[in-house]
Short mmCIF file of C-alpha atoms and ligand atoms in Angstrom, two decimals:
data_model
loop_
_atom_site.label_atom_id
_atom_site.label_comp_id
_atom_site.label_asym_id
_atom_site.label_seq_id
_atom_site.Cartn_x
_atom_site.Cartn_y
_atom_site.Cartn_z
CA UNK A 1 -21.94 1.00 -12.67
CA UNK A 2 -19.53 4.05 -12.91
CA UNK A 3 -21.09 7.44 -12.36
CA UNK A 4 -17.88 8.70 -11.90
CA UNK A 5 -13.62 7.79 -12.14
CA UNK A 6 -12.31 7.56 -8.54
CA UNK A 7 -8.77 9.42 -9.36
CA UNK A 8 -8.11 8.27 -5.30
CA UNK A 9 -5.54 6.34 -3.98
CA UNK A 10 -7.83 3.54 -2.70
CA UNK A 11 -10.58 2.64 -3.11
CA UNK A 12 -10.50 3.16 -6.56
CA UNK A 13 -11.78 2.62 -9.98
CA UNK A 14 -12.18 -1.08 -10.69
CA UNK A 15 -13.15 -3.19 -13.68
CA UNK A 16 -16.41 -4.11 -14.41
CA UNK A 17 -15.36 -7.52 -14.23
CA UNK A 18 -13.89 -7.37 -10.56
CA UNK A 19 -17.14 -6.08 -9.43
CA UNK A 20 -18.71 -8.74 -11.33
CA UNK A 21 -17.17 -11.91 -9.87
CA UNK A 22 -18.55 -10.15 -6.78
CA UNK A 23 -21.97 -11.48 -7.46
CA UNK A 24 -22.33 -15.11 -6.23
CA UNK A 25 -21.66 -16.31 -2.54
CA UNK A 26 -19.67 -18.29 -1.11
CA UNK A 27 -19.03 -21.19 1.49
CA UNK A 28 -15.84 -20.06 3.98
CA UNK A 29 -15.68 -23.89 5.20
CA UNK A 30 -16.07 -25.42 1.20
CA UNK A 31 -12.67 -26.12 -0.34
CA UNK A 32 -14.87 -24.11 -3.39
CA UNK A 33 -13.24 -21.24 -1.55
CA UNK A 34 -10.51 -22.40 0.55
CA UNK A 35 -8.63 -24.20 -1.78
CA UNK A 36 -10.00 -22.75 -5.13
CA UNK A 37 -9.89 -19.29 -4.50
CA UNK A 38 -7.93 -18.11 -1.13
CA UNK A 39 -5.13 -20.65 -1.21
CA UNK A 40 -4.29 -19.36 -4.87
CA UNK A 41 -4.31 -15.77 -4.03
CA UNK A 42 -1.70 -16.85 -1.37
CA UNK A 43 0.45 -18.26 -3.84
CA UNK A 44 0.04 -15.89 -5.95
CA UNK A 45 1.06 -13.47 -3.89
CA UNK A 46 4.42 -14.70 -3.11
CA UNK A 47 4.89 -15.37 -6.25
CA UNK A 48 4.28 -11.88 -7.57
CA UNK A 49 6.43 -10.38 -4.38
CA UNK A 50 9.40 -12.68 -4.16
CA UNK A 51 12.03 -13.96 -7.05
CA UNK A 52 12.43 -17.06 -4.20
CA UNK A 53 8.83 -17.77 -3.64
CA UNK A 54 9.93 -20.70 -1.10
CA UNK A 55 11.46 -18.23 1.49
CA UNK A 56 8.26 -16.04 1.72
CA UNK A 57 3.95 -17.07 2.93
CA UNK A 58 0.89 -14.50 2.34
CA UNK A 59 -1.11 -14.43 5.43
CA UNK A 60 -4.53 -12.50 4.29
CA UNK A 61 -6.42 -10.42 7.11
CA UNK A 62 -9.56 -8.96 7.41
CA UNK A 63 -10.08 -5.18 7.49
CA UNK A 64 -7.87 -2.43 6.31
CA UNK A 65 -4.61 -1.90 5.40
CA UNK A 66 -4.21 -0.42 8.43
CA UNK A 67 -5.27 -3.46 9.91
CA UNK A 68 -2.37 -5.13 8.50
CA UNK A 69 0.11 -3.32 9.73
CA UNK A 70 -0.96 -3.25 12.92
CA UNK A 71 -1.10 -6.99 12.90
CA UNK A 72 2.65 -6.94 11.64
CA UNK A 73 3.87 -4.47 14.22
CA UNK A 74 1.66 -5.89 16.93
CA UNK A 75 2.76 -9.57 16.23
CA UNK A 76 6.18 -9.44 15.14
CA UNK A 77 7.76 -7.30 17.66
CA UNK A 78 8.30 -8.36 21.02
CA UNK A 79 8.78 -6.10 24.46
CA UNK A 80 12.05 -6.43 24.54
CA UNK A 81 12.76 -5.15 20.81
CA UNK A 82 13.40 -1.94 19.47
CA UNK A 83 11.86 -0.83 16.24
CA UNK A 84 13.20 2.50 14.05
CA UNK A 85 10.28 4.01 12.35
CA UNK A 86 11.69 6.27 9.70
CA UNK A 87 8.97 8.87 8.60
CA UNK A 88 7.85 11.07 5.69
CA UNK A 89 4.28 11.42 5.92
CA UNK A 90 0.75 10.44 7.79
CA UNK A 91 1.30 6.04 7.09
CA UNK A 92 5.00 6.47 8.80
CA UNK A 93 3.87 8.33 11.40
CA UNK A 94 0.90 5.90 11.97
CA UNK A 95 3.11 3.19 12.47
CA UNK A 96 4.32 5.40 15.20
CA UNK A 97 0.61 5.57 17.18
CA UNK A 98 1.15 1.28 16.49
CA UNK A 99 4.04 1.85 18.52
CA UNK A 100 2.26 3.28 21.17
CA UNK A 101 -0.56 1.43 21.45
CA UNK A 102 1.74 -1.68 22.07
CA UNK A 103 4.24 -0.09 24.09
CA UNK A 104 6.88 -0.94 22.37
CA UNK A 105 10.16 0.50 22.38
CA UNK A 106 10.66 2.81 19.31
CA UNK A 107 11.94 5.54 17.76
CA UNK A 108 10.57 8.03 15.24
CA UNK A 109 12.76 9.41 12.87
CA UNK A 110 11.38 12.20 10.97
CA UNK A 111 11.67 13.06 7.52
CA UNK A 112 9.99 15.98 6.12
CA UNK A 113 7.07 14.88 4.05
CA UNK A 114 7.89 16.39 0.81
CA UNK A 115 11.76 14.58 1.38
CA UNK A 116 12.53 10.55 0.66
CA UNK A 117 13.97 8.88 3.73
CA UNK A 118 17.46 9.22 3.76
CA UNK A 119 19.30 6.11 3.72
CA UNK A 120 22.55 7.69 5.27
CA UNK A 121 20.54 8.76 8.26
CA UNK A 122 19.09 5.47 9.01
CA UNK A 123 22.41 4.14 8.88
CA UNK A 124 23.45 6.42 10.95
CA UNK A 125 21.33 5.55 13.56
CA UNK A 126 21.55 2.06 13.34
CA UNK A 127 25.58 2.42 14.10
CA UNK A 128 24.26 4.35 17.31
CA UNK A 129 22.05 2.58 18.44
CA UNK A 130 22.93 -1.51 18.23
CA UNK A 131 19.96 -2.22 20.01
CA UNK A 132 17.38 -1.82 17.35
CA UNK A 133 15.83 -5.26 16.28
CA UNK A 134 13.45 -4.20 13.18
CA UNK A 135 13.05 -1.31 11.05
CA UNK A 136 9.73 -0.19 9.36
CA UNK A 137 9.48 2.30 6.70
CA UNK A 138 6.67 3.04 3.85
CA UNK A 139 7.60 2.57 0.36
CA UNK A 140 4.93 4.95 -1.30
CA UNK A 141 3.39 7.98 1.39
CA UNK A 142 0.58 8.47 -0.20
CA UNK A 143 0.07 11.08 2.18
CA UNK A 144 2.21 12.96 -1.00
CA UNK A 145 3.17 10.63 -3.14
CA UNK A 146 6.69 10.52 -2.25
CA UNK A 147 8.41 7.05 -3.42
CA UNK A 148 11.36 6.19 -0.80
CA UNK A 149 14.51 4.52 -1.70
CA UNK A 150 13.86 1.29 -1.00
CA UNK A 151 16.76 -0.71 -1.98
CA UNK A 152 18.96 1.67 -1.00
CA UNK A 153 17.07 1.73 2.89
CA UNK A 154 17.04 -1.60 2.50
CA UNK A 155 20.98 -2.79 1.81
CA UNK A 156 21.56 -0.37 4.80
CA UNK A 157 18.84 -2.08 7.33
CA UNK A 158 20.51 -5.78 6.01
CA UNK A 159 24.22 -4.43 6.24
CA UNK A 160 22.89 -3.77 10.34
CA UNK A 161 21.25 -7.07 10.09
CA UNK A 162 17.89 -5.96 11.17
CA UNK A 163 14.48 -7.17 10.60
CA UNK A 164 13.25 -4.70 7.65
CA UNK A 165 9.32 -3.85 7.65
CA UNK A 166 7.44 -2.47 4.68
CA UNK A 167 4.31 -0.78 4.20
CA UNK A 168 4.07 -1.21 0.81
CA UNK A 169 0.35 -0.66 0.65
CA UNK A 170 0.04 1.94 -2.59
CA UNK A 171 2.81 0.19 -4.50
CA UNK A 172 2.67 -3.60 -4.07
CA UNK A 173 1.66 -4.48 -7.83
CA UNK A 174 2.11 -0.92 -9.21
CA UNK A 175 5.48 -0.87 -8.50
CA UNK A 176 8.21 -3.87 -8.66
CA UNK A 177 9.53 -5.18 -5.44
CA UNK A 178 11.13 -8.06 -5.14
CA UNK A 179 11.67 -8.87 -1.15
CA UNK A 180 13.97 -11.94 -1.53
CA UNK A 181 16.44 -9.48 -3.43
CA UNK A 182 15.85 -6.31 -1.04
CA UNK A 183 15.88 -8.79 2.22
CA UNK A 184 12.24 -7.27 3.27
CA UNK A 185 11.55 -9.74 6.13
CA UNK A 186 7.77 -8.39 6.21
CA UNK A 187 5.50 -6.19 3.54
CA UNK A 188 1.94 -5.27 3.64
CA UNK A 189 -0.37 -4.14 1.40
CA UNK A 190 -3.79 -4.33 0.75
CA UNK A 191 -6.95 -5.57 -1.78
CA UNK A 192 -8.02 -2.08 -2.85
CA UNK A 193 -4.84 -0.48 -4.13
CA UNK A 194 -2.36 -1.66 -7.41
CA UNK A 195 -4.25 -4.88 -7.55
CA UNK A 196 -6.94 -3.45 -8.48
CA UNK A 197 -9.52 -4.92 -6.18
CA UNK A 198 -12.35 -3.84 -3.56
CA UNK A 199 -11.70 -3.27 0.40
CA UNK A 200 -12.35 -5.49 2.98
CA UNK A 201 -9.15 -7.00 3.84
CA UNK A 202 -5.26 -6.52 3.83
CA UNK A 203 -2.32 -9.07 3.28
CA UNK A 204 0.69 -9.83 4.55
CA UNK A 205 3.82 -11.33 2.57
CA UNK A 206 6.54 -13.00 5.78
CA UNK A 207 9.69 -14.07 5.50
CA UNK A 208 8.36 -17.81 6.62
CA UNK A 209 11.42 -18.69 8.60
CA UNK A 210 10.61 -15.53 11.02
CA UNK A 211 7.11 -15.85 10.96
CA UNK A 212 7.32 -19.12 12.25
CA UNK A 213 8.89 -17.68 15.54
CA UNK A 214 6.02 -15.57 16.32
CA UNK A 215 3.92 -17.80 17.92
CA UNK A 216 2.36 -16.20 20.86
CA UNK A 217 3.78 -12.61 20.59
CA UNK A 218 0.66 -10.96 19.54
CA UNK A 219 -1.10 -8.57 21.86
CA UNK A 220 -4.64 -8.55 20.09
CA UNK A 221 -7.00 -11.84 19.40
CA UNK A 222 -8.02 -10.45 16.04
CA UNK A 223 -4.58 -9.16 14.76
CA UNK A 224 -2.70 -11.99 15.47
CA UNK A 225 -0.81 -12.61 12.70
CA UNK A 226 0.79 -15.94 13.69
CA UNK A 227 -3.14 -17.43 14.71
CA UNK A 228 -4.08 -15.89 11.29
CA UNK A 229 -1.20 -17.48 9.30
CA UNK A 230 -1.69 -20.43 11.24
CA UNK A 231 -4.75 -21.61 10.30
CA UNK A 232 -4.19 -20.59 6.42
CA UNK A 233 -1.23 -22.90 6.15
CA UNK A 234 -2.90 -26.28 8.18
CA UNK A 235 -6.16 -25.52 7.08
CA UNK A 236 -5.71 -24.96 3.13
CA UNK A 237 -6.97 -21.17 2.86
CA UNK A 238 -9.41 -21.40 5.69
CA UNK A 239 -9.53 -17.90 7.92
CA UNK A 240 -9.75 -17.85 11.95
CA UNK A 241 -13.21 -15.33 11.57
CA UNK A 242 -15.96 -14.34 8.84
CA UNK A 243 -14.05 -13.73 5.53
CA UNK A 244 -15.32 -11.12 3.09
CA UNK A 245 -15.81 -13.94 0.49
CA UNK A 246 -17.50 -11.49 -2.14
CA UNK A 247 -13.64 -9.46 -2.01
CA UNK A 248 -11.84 -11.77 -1.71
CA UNK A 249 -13.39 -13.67 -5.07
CA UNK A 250 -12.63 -10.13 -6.48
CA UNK A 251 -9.76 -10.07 -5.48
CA UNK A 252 -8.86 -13.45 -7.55
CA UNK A 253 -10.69 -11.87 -10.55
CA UNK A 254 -8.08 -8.66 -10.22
CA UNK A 255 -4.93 -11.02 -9.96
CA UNK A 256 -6.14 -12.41 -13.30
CA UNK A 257 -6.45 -8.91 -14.70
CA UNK A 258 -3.14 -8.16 -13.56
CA UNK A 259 -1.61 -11.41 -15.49
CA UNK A 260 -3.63 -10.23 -18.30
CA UNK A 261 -2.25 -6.78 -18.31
CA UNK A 262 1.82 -8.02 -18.05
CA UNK A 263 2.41 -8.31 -14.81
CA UNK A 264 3.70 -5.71 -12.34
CA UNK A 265 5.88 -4.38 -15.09
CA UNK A 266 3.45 -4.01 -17.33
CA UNK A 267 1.10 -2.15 -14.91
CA UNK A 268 3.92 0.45 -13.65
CA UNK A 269 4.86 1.32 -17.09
CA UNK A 270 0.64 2.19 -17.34
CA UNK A 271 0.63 4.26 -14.22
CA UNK A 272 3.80 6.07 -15.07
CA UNK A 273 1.96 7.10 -18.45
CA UNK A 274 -1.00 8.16 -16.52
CA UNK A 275 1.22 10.26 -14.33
CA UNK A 276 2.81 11.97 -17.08
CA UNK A 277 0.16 12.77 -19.03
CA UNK A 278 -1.56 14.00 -15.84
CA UNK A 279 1.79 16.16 -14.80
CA UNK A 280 2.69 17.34 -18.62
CA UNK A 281 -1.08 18.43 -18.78
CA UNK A 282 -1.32 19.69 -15.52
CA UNK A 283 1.74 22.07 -15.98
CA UNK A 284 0.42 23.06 -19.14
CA UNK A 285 -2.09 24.96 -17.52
CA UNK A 286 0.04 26.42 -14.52
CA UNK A 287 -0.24 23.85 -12.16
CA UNK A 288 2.98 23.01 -10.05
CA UNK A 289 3.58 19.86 -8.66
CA UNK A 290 4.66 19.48 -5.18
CA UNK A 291 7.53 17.14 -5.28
CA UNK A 292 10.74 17.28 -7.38
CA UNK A 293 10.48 14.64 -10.21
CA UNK A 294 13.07 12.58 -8.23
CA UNK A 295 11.11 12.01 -5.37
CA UNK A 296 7.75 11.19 -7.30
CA UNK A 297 6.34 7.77 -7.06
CA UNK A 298 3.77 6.77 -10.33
CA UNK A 299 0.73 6.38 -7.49
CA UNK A 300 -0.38 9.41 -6.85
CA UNK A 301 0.49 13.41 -7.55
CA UNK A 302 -0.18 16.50 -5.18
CA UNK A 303 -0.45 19.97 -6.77
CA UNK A 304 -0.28 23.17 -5.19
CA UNK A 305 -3.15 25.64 -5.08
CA UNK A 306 -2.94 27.66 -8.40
CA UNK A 307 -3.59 31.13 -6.37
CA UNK A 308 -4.45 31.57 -3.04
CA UNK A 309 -8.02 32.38 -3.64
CA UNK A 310 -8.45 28.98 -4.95
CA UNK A 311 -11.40 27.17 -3.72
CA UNK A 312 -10.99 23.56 -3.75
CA UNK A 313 -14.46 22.61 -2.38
CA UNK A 314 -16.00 24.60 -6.00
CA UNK A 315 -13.13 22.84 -7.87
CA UNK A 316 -13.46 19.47 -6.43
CA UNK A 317 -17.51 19.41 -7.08
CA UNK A 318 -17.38 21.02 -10.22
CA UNK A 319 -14.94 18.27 -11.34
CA UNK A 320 -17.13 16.09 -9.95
CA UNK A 321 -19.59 16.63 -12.56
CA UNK A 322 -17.36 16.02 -15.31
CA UNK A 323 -17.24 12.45 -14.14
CA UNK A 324 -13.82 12.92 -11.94
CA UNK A 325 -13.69 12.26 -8.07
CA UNK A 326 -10.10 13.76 -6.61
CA UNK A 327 -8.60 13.80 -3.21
CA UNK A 328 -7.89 16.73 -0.97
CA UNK A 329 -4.19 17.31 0.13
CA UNK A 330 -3.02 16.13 3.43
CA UNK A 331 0.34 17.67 4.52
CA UNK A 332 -0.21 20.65 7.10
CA UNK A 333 2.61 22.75 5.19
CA UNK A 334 1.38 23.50 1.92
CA UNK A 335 -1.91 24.00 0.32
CA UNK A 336 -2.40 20.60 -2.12
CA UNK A 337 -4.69 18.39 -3.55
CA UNK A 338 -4.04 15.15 -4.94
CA UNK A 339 -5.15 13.23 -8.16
CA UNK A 340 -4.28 9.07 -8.37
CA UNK A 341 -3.14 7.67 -11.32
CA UNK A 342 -3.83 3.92 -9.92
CA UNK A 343 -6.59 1.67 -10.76
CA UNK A 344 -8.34 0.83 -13.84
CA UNK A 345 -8.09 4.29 -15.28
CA UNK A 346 -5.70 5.35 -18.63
CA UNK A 347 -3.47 7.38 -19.83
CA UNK A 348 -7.02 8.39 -22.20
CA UNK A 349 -8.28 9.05 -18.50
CA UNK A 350 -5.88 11.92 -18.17
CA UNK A 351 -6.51 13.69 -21.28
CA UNK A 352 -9.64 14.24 -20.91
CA UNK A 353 -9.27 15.23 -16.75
CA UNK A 354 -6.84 17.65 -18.03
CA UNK A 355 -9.59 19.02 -20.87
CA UNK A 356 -12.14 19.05 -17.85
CA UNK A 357 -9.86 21.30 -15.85
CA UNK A 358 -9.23 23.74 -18.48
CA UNK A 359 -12.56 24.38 -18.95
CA UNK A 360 -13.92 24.61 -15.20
CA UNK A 361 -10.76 27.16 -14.70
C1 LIG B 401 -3.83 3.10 2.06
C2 LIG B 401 -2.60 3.06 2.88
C3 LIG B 401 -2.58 2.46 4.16
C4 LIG B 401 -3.79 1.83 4.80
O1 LIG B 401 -4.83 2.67 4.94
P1 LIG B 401 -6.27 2.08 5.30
O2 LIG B 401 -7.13 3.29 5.27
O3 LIG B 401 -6.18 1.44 6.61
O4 LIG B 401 -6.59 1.08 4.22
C5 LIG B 401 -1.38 2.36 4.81
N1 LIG B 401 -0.25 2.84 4.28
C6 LIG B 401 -0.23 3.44 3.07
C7 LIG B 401 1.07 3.93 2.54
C8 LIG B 401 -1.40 3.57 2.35
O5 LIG B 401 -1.38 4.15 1.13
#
C-alpha cells in the first residue's frame, strides 16, 4: 500500500493501520459513530491541546485546513472588529485573502518569510492601534518551515488583551502547545498533518466561553462555526452535513497511535531526529539549508538549489524512483525545495533519503 514515502507536509505517509480502520462504514446518525468515535476525538482533542481541558471544546469541520480557518476568521470576527494578521509566509498571508473575502477590517503585517514574527513589532502595533480586537498568526509556515515564537507573540497579544488566533495546522501534535498556558483563544489544525491521519476535514480547539458568543456572526452556511459546534455539543458528536466517516474513524485510529508513541512529546522528539538526520546528511553533501537553525521548526526543511543549473523536475522524479516523493519550494525569493520530516516516517527514513541523494547527484 506504499509505492512510495510522502516526505510532504500533508498529506503524508500514514500507518498501515490508519488506512486500515478506513475499511468499514459507518452510520453518521448511530451513536456507533457519534458517541463512539467523534465525541472521543473531541475530547481528545482538548485534552491533548489544553493543560485546563474544561476552558477549551473541539468543533470538527469538513474540508481542509483551510476550511477551518476560514470558518474561525469568518465566524469569530464581527464587522465592527479589527484583526492584526502578522505574516511570514503563503498560510499568513491567506488569512489575509479571509480578510477580504469577509470584509473585515484588518491589517497585514509583513514579515519576511525566511524571518519569525517579531514579537516587539506586534506589540508595537497593538500600543498604536487600541482598536484591534483579535490577532491571528501561524505557528509553523510551512510555506518554509519557519517556527514563530509563539509564547513570546502570545504573552504580548494577552498583555493587549486581545483575542489570539492560531493556525497551528503543521504543528498541532508535532509540536507542544498548550493554549490554556499561552491564552490562545482559538487554534486550528487539521486530520492530515502531526496526527498522522488522512484529509477530509479540519478541527477547531475554542476557548468555550468565547465561542459561546458567536452565535449568529458567521457569514457562510457551511463555515459556520457556532452552527457546527452547536450541533456537536447537543447532539453528542453528530455533524450539521455528510461527515467523512471513513477519516474521521482514521482519524481515531491515529490518536491511538499517537498515545502509543508518547504523546506529543514523544512525537516532537521523533521529528526533530528526522530533521537532523535529514539536515546533518543533507549538509554533508553540500546542501544549505534555508533558514538559520533558530528559526527552524522540526516539520519541514527547505534547501537551496545546489548550483544554478540544478534541475529539480530530473531531481524530484529521479528521487521518485528511489521510493521518495518531495515538495517543490514556495517562496518567490530564493530557489528551494522542501523535504517533511512529519508523518509515519523515521529517523531510518532519512538515512537512506540521504544515501538516495548521493547517488542520483
Ligand atoms: C496545511 C496548512 C494549511 C491548510 O492547508 P489546506 O491545503 O487547506 O489543508 C494552513 N496553514 C498551514 C500552516 C498549513 O501547513
Amino acid at each position: 500500500m506504499r509505492p512510495y514515502l510522502l516526505l510532504t507536509p500533508g498529506p503524508l505517509t500514514t500507518s498501515e493501520t490508519v488506512k486500515e480502520a478506513m475499511m468499514s462504514d459507518w452510520c453518521t446518525w448511530d451513536e456507533d459513530y457519534n458517541v463512539g468515535i467523534v465525541e472521543v476525538i473531541r475530547k481528545e482533542l482538548v485534552e491533548l491541546a489544553s493543560s485546563r481541558p474544561e476552558e477549551y471544546t473541539a468543533v470538527l469541520m469538513q474540508g481542509s485546513g483551510s476550511f477551518c480557518v476560514e470558518a474561525t476568521l469568518g465566524s469569530v470576527i464581527r464587522p465592527e472588529d479589527h484583526l492584526l494578521v502578522a505574516a511570514n509566509g503563503a498560510y499568513g498571508k491567506r488569512m489575509g485573502v479571509i480578510a477580504d473575502y469577509y470584509h473585515l477590517n484588518y491589517h497585514l503585517m509583513k514579515f519576511d518569510e525566511t524571518q519569525q514574527v517579531d514579537p516587539a513589532q506586534v506589540d508595537a502595533y497593538l500600543n498604536e492601534h487600541p482598536e484591534v480586537t483579535h490577532v491571528s498568526v501561524v505557528h509553523c509556515e510551512t510555506t518554509t518551515g519557519v517556527l514563530n515564537p509563539l509564547e513570546a507573540i502570545a504573552e504580548v497579544v494577552k498583555r493587549h488583551d486581545k483575542v489570539l488566533i492560531v493556525d497551528a495546522m503543521s504543528s498541532f501534535g508535532g509540536v507542544p502547545i498548550d493554549m490554556a498556558q499561552l491564552g490562545i483563544d482559538f487554534m486550528i489544525s487539521s486530520a492530515n498533518k502531526c496526527i498522522q491521519g488522512v484529509p477530509g476535514f479540519g478541527f477547531i480547539l475554542a476557548r468555550r466561553s468565547l465561542l459561546e458568543q458567536c452565535k449568529g456572526v458567521a457569514r457562510s452556511l457551511s463555515l459556520d462555526l457556532y452552527d457546527q459546534w452547536e450541533t456537536m455539543e447537543k447532539g453528542h458528536g453528530k455533524w450539521r452535513f455528510t461527515s467523512p466517516t471513513h477519516v474521521v474513524r482514521a482519524f481515531m485510529q491515529a490518536l491511538n497511535e499517537l498515545k502509543a508513541e508518547g504523546g506529543i512529546a514523544a512525537r516532537h522528539a521523533r521529528y526533530s531526529e528526522n530533521h537532523r538526520t535529514l539536515v546533518e546528511g543533507m549538509r554533508s553533501l553540500g546542501f544549505r539549508t534555508l533558514l538559520p537553525d533558530e528559526a527552524q521548526s522540526p516539520v519541514i526543511t527547505s534547501f537551496y538549489y545546489p548550483s544554478a543549473d540544478f534541475n529539480f523536475k530530473d531531481f524530484y522524479q529521479k528521487l521518485k524512483a528511489k521510493g521518495f516523493v518531495i515538495y517543490p519550494g514556495k517562496i518567490s525569493q530564493a530557489d528551494t525545495f522542501r523535504i517533511g520530516n512529519i508523518g509515519d516516517v523515521f529517523p531510518s527514513d532519512f538515512t537512506r533519503l540521504v544515501e538516495a541523494i548521493k547517488e542520483i547527484r
